[in-house]
Coordinates of C-alpha atoms in Angstrom, one line a residue:
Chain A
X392 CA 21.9 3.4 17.3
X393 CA 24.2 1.8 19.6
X394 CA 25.0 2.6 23.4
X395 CA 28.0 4.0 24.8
X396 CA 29.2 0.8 26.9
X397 CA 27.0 -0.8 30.1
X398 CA 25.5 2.7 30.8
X399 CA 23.6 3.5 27.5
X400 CA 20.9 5.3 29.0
X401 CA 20.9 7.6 31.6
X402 CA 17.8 7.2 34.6
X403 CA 15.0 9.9 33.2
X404 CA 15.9 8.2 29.1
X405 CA 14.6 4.9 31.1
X406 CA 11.8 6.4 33.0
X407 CA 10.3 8.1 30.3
X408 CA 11.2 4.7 28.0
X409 CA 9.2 2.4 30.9
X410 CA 6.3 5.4 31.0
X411 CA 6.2 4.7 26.9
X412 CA 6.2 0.9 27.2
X413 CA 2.7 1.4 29.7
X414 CA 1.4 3.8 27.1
X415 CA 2.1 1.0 24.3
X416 CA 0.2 -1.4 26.4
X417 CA -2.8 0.8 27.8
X418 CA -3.2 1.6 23.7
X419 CA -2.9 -2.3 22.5
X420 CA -4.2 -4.3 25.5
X421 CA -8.1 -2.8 25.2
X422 CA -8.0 -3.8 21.1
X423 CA -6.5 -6.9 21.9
X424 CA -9.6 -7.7 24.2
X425 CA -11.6 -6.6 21.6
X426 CA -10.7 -9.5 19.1
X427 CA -10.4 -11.8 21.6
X428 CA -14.3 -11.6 21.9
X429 CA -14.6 -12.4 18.4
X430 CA -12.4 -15.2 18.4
X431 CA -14.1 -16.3 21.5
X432 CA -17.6 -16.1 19.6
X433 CA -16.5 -18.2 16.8
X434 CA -15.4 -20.8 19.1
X435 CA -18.8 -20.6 20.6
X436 CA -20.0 -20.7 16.8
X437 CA -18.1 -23.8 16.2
X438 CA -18.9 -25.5 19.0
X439 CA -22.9 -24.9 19.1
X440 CA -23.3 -25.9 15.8
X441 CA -23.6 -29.4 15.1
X442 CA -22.7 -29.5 11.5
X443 CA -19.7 -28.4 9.5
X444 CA -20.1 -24.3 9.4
X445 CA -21.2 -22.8 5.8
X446 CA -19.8 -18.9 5.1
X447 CA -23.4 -17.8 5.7
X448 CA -23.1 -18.6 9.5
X449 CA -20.6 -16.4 9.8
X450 CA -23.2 -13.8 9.7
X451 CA -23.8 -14.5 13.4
X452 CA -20.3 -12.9 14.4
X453 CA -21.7 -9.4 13.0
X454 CA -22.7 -8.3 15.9
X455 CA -20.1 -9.0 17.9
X456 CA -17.8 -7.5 15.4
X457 CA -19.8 -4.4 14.9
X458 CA -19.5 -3.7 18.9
X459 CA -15.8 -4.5 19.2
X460 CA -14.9 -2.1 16.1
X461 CA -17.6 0.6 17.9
X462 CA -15.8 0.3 21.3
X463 CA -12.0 0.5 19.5
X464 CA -13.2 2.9 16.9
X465 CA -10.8 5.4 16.5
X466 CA -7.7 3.5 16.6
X467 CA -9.1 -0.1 14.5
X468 CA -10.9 0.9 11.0
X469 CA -11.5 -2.6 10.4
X470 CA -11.9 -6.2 12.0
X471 CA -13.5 -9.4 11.5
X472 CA -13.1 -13.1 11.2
X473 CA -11.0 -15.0 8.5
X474 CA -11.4 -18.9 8.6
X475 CA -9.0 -21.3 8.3
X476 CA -9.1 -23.6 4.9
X477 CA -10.9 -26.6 5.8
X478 CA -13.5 -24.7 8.4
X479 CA -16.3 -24.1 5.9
X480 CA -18.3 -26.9 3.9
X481 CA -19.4 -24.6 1.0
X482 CA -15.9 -22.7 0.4
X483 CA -12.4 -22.9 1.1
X484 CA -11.8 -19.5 2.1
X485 CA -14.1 -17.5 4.1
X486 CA -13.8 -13.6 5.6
X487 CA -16.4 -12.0 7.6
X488 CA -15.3 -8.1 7.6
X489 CA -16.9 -5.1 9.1
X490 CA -14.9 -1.5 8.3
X491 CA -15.4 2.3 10.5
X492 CA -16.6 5.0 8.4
X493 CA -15.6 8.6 8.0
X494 CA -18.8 9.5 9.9
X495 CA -18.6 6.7 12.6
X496 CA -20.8 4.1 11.4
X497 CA -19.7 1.1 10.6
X498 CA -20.1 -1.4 7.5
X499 CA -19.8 -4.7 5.1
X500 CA -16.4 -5.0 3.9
X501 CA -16.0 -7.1 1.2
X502 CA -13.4 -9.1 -0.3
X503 CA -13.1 -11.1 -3.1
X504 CA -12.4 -14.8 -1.6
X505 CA -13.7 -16.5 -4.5
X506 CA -10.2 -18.8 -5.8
X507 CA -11.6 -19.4 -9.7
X508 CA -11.1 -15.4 -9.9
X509 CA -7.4 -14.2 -10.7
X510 CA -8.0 -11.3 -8.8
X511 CA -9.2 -12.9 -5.4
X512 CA -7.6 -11.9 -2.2
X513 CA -5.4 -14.7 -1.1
X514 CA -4.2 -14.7 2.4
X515 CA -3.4 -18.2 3.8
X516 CA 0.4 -16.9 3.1
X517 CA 0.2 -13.4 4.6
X518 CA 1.7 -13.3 8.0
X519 CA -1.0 -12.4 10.1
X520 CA -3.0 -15.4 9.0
X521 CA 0.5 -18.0 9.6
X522 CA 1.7 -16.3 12.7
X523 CA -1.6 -17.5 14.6
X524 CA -2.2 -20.8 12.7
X525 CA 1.5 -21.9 13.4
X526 CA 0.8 -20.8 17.5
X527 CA 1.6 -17.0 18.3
X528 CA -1.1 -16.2 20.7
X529 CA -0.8 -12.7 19.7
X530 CA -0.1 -11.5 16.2
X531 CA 1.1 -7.6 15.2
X532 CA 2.1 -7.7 11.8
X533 CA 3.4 -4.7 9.6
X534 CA 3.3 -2.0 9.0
X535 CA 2.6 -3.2 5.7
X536 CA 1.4 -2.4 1.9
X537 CA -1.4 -4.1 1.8
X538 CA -1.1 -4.5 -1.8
X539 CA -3.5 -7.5 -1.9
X540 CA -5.9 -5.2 -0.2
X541 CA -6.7 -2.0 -0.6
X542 CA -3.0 -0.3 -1.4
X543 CA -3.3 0.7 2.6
X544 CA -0.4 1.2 4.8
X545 CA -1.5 -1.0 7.7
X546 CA -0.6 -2.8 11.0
X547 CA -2.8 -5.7 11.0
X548 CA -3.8 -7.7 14.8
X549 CA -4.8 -11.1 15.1
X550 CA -5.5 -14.0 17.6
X551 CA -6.2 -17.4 17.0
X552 CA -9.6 -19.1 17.6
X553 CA -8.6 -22.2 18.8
X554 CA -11.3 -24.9 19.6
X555 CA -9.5 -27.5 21.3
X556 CA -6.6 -28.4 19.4
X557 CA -7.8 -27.4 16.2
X558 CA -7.4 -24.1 14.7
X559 CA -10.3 -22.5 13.2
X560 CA -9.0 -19.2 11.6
X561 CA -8.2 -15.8 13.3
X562 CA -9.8 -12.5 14.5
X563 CA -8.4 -9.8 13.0
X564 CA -8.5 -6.0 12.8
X565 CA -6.6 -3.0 10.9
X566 CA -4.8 -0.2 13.2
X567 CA -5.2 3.0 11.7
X568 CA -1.7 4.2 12.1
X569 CA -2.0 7.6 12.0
X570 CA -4.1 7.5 15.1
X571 CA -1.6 5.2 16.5
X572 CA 0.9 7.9 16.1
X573 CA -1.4 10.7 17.5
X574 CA -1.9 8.6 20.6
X575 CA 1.6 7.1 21.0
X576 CA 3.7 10.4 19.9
X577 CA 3.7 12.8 22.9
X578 CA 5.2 9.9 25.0
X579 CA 7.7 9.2 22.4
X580 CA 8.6 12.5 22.3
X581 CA 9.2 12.7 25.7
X582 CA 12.1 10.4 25.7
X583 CA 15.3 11.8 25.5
X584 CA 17.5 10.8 23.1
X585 CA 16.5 8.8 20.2
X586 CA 13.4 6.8 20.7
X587 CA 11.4 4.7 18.2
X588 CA 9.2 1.8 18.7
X589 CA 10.9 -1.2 16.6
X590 CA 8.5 -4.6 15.4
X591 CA 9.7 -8.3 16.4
X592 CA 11.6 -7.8 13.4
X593 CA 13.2 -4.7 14.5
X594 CA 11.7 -2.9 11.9
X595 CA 10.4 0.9 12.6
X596 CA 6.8 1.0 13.2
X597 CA 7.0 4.8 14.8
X598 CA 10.0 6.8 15.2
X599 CA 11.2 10.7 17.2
X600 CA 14.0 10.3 15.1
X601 CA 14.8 11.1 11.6
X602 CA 17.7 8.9 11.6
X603 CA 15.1 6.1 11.3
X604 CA 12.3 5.9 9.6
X605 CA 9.2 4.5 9.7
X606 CA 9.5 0.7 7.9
X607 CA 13.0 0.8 8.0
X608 CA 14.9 -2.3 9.8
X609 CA 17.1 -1.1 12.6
X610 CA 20.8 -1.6 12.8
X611 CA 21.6 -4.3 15.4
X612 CA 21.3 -3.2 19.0
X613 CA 22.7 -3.3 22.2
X614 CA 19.9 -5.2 24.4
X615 CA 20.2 -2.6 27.0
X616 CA 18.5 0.0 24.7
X617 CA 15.6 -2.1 24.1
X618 CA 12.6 -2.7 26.7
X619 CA 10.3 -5.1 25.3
X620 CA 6.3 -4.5 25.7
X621 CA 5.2 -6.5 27.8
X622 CA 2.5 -9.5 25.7
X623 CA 3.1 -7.3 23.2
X624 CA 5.7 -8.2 20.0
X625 CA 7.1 -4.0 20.3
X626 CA 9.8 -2.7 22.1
X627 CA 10.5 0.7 22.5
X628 CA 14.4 1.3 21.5
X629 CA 16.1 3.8 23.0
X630 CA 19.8 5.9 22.6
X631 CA 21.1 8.5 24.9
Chain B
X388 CA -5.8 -6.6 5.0
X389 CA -7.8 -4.1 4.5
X390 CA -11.3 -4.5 2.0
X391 CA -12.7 -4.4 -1.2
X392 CA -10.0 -4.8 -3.2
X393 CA -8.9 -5.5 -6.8
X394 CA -9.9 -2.7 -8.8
X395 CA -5.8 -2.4 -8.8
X396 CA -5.7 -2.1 -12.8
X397 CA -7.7 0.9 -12.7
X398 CA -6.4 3.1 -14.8
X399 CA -5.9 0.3 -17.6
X400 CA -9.1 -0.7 -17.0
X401 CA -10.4 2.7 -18.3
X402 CA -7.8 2.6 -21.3
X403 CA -9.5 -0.9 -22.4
X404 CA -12.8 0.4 -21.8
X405 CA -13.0 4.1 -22.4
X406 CA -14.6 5.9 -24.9
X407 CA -13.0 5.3 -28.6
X408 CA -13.6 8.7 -30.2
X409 CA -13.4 8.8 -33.5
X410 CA -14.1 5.7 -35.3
X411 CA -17.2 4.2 -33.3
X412 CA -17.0 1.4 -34.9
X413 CA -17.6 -2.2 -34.4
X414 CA -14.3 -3.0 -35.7
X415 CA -12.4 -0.4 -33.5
X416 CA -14.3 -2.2 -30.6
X417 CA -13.1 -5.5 -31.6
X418 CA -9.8 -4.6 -31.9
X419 CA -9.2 -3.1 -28.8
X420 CA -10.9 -6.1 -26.9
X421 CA -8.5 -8.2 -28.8
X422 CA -5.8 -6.1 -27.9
X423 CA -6.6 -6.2 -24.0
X424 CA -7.4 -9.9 -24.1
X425 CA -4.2 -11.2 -26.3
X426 CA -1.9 -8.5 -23.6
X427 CA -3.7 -10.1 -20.5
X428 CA -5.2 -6.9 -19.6
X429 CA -8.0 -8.8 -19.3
X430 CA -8.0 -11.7 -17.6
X431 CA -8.3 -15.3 -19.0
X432 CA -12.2 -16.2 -17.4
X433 CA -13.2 -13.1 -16.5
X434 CA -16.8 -11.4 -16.9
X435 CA -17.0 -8.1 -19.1
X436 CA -19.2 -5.2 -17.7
X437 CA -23.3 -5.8 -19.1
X438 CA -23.7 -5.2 -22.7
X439 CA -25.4 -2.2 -21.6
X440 CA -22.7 -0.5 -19.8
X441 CA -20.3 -1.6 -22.5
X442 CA -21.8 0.3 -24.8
X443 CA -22.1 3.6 -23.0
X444 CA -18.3 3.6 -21.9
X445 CA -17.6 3.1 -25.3
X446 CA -20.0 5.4 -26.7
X447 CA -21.5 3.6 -29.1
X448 CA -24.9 2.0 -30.2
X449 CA -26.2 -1.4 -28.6
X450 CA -26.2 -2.2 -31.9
X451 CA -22.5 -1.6 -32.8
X452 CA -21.3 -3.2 -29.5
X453 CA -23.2 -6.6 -30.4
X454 CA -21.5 -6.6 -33.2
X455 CA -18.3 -6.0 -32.0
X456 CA -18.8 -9.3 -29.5
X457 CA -20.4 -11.9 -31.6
X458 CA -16.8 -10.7 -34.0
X459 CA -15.1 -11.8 -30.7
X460 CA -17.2 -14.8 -30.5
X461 CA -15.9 -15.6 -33.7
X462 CA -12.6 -15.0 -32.7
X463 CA -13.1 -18.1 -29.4
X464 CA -11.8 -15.0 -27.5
X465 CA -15.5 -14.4 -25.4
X466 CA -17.7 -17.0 -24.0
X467 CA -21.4 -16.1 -23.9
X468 CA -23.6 -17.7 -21.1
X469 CA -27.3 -17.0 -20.5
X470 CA -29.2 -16.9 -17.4
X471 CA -28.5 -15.0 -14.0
X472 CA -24.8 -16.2 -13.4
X473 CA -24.6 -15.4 -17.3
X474 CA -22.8 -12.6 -19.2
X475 CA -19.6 -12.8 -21.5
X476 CA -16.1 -14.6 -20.4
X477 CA -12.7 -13.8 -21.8
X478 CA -11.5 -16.9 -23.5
X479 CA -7.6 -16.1 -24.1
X480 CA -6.0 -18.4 -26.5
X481 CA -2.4 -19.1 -25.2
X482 CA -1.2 -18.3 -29.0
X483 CA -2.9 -14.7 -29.1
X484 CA 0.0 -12.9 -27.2
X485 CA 2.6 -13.1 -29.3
X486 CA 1.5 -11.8 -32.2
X487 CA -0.6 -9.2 -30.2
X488 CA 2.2 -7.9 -28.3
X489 CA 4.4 -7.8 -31.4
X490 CA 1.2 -5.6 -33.2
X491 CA 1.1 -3.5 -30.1
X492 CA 5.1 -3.4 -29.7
X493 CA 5.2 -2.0 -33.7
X494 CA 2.6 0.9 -32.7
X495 CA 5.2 1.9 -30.1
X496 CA 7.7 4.5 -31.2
X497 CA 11.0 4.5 -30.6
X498 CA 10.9 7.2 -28.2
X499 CA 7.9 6.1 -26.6
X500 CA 9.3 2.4 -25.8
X501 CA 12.5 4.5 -24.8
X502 CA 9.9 6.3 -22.2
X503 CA 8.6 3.1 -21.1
X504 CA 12.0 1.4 -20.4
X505 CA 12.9 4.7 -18.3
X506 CA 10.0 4.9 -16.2
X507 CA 10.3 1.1 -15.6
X508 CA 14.2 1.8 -14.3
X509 CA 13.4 4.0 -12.2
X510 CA 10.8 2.2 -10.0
X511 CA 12.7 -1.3 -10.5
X512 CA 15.8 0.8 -9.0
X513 CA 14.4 2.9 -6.6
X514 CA 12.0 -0.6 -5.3
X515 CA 15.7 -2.1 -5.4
X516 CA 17.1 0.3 -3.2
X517 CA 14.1 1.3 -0.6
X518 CA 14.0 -2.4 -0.5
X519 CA 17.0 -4.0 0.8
X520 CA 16.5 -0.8 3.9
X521 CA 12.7 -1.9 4.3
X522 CA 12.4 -5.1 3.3
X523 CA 10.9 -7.5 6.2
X524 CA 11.6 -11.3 6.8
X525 CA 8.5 -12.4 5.0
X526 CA 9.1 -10.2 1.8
X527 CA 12.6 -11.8 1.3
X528 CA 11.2 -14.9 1.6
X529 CA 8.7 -14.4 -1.0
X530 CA 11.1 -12.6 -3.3
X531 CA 13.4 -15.4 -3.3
X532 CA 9.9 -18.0 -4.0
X533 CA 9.3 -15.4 -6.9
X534 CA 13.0 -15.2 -8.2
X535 CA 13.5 -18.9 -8.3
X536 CA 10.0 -19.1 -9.9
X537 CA 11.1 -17.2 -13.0
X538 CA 13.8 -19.8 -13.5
X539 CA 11.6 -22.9 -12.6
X540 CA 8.9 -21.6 -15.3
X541 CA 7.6 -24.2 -17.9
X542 CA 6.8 -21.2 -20.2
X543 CA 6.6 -17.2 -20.8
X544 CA 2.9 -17.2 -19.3
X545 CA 3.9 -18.8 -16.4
X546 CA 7.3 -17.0 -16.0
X547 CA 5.4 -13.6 -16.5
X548 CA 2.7 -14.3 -13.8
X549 CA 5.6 -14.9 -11.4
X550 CA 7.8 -12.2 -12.4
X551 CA 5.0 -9.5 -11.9
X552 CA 4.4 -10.6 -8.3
X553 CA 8.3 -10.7 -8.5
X554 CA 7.7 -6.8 -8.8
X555 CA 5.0 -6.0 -6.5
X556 CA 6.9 -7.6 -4.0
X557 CA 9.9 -5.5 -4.4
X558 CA 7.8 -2.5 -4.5
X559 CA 5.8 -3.7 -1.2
X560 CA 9.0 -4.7 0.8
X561 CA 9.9 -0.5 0.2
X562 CA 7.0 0.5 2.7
X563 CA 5.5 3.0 0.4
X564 CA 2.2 3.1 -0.7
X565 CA 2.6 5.6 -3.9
X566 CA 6.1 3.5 -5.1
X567 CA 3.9 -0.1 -5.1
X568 CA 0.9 1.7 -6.5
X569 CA 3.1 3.1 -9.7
X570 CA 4.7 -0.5 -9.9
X571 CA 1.2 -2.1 -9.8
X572 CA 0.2 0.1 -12.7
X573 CA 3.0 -0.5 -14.3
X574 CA 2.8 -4.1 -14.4
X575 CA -1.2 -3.8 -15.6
X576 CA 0.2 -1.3 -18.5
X577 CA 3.7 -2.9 -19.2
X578 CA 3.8 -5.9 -18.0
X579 CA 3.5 -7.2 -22.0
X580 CA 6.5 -5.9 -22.6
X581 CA 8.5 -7.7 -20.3
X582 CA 6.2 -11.1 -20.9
X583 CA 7.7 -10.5 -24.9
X584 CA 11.2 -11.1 -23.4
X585 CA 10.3 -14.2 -20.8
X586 CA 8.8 -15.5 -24.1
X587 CA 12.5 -16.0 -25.3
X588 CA 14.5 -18.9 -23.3
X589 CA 18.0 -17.0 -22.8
X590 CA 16.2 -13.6 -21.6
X591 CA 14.0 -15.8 -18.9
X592 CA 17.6 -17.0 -17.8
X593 CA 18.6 -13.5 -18.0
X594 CA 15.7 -12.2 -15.8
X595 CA 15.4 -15.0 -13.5
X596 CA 19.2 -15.0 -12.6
X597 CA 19.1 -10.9 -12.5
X598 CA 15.8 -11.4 -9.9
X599 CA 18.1 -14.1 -7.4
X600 CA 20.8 -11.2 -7.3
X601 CA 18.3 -8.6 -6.5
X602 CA 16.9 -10.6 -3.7
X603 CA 20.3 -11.7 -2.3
X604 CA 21.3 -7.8 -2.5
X605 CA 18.3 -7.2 -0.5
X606 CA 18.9 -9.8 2.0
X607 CA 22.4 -8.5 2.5
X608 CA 20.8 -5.2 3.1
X609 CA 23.5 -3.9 0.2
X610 CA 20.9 -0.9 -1.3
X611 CA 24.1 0.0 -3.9
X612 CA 24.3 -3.7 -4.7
X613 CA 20.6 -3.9 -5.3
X614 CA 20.3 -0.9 -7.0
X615 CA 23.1 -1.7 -9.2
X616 CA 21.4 -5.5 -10.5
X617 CA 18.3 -3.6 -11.2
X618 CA 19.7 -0.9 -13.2
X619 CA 21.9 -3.7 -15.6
X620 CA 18.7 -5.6 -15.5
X621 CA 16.3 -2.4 -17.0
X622 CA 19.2 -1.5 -19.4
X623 CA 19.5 -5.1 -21.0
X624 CA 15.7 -5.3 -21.0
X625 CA 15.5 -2.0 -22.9
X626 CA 18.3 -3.1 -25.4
X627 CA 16.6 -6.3 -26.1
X628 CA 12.9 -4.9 -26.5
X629 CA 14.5 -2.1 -29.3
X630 CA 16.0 -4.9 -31.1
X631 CA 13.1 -6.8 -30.7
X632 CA 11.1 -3.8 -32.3
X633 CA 13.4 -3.2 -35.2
X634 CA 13.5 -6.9 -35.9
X635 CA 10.2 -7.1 -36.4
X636 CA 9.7 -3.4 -38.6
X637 CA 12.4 -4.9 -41.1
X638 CA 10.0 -7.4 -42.8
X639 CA 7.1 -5.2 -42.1
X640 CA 9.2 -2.0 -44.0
X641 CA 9.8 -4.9 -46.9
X642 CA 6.1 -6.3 -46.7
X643 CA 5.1 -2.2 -47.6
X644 CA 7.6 -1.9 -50.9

């Protein structure tokens, strides 16, 4: 998917490429506000409570959860906090998780943090959970099998909560990617050409092309056929 | 990261605990237990279902299902605790595989372990392959942990625990949800028959140094290369589990004269 020389796309492959990169943030930027409320209540968490926090007290970020996932709804079908290792006094992992119903209600997700279980859900190594901790302000990791999970196909979000210096653990929520692509696809379509929307990684996360598809890694590029999002780790890649 | 997870062994969950049908007996009950225990089916420290539900999935009397656990009891392979965090723990004796897997791997025809091998080619070369297109930074990176890991591994338990994430990995770094399911149910079903091999010091070598070229395939993006380690890999594997079977039939055939 390379250019042909300087020129590699012609004005209306740009416009429609620039209209795409708004779309892209007009989508994100609402969902990213979203979990930045829940990372900004588990700082206030943190910081109000004068002892070391125990998993129970994580209870008080339901409802704050329950909103955010009820405002996003269509496009998140899951979100909540995950603390860092050393934030709670009775365990060393902790998850808080609310998931979106088939009929639009919302609910307890559960998963299994307990470490003396072989089966538990470990995630301190998953890159949603390191990106964050090691200082990305903004996380968009995947798409993914969430093998670990529940066998999903998934594009995870996260942002730190940061008290001070110290790191506390992240907000985090689930895109459901089929509604990603209903909402993203007509303006992907309208870009002439070949136009997918690549990862940091330059891996496929929706494509108008059967050339690439989605989860595949791109071939290397020409820069002038990528427009990064803005504050957002996508680009939208383009060929004439 | 999505929830409630870690049903993944489903299907061999059922097998271990589904009804036995003909011989309802306490000895049946036993066996299989001892079967899914020794395999690592179940896992070392974990709870089985009530009594109670036990013995309906089963389909047999309370009374035959006591039976069948205080045999296990006997056996140190369950742990019995009372009170409300109480229930009974799988105790697996690091012994018990072997001669488990080599019962289990004798009940296995020729054709069927022939049926096995194929199935486990085809997702170890078709992970191979979608892989080294699909795989992202962090899969690599994990593949090459795993692969190393294989080599590094004190033992056959350890090796095996390592080599089966080795697997899901592979399958995960392909993007595609059905291919990592039918490896995750793979390694629940088969993933004996591949521990038998990592068991022997030569195949771990084997597997471990057949794992690094995979993941260096991968990280070449080389699909053909991949595809082409994986497929040696599942023939050798194949080879040595028949010989492994015949082996051990040869003194068995003799035992029977």
């Amino acid at each position: 998917m390379t250019g042909n020389g300087g020129n590699s796309m012609g004005e209306t492959a740009l416009d429609a490429a620039s209209q795409l990169v708004g779309v892209v943030s007009r989508t994100l930027e609402p969902l990213f506000a979203q979990l930045d409320r829940i990372s900004q209540a588990a700082v206030a968490l943190a910081e109000l409570e004068p002892r070391q926090l125990a998993t129970a007290d994580l209870a008080s970020l339901d409802e704050v959860t329950q909103q955010s996932l009820l405002q996003a709804m269509p496009l998140l079908h899951g979100a909540g906090f995950v603390a860092d290792v050393d934030l709670l006094s009775d365990a060393p992992r902790g998850i808080r998780w609310w998931v979106t119903g088939p009929d639009g209600t919302v609910a307890r997700g559960r998963h299994l943090v307990d470490l003396t279980r072989p089966d538990h859900y470990e995630y301190v190594d998953l890159e949603w959970f390191t990106g964050p901790k090691a200082g990305e302000s903004r996380c968009v990791f995947g798409p993914y099998v969430d093998y670990g999970g529940t066998n999903d196909y998934s594009i995870t979000l996260s942002v730190p909560a940061q008290l001070g210096g110290r790191f506390l653990g992240v907000a985090a929520a689930d895109l459901a990617l089929e509604r990603v692509e209903q909402v993203l696809g007509p303006a992907l379509q309208r870009v002439p050409g070949t136009a997918v929307i690549a990862n940091a990684e330059g891996q496929v996360v929706l494509s108008a092309s059967p050339a690439y598809v989605v989860g595949s890694i791109l071939p290397a590029l020409d820069e002038s056929a990528r427009i990064p999002c803005p504050a957002i780790p996508w680009s939208v890649c383009v060929t004439s | 990261m999505t929830s409630d997870a870690h049903e993944i062994q489903e299907p061999t969950r059922q097998a271990v605990f589904g009804a036995l049908g003909t011989a309802s007996t306490a000895s049946a009950i036993t066996q299989r237990l001892r079967t899914a225990i020794g395999l690592g089916l179940l896992a070392d420290g974990e709870r089985l279902p009530r009594e109670y539900d036990l013995a309906e999935q089963f389909g047999v009397t309370a009374f035959s299902l006591r039976e069948a656990l205080s045999a296990l009891r006997e056996q140190g392979l369950i742990e019995t605790k009372r009170g409300r965090t109480g229930g009974s723990f799988v105790r697996r004796p690091a012994n018990l595989f072997q001669s488990v897997a080599t019962e289990q791997l004798l009940q296995l025809s020729g054709a069927a372990l022939r049926d096995v091998s194929d199935w486990g080619w085809t997702l170890l070369s078709a992970t191979a392959h979608h892989g080294a297109l699909r795989a992202s930074r962090g899969n690599i990176q994990r593949l090459h942990e795993y692969s190393r890991g294989i080599g590094d591994a004190p033992d056959g338990a350890t090796a095996t625990g390592v080599s089966g994430r080795f697997h899901v990995e592979l399958a995960a770094a392909t993007q595609s949800v059905r291919i990592s399911a039918a490896q995750i149910a793979y390694q629940a079903e088969f993933g004996w028959l591949h521990a038998l091999l990592l068991e022997d010091d030569a195949e771990r070598a084997r597997l471990a140094a057949d794992a690094v070229a995979i993941t260096r395939a991968v990280e070449a993006r080389d699909p053909g290369a991949a595809r082409q380690v994986a497929e040696a890999s599942s023939e050798a594997s194949m080879h040595r589990i028949l010989e492994l079977r015949l082996e051990h039939i040869a003194p068995y055939v003799e035992d029977q004269q």
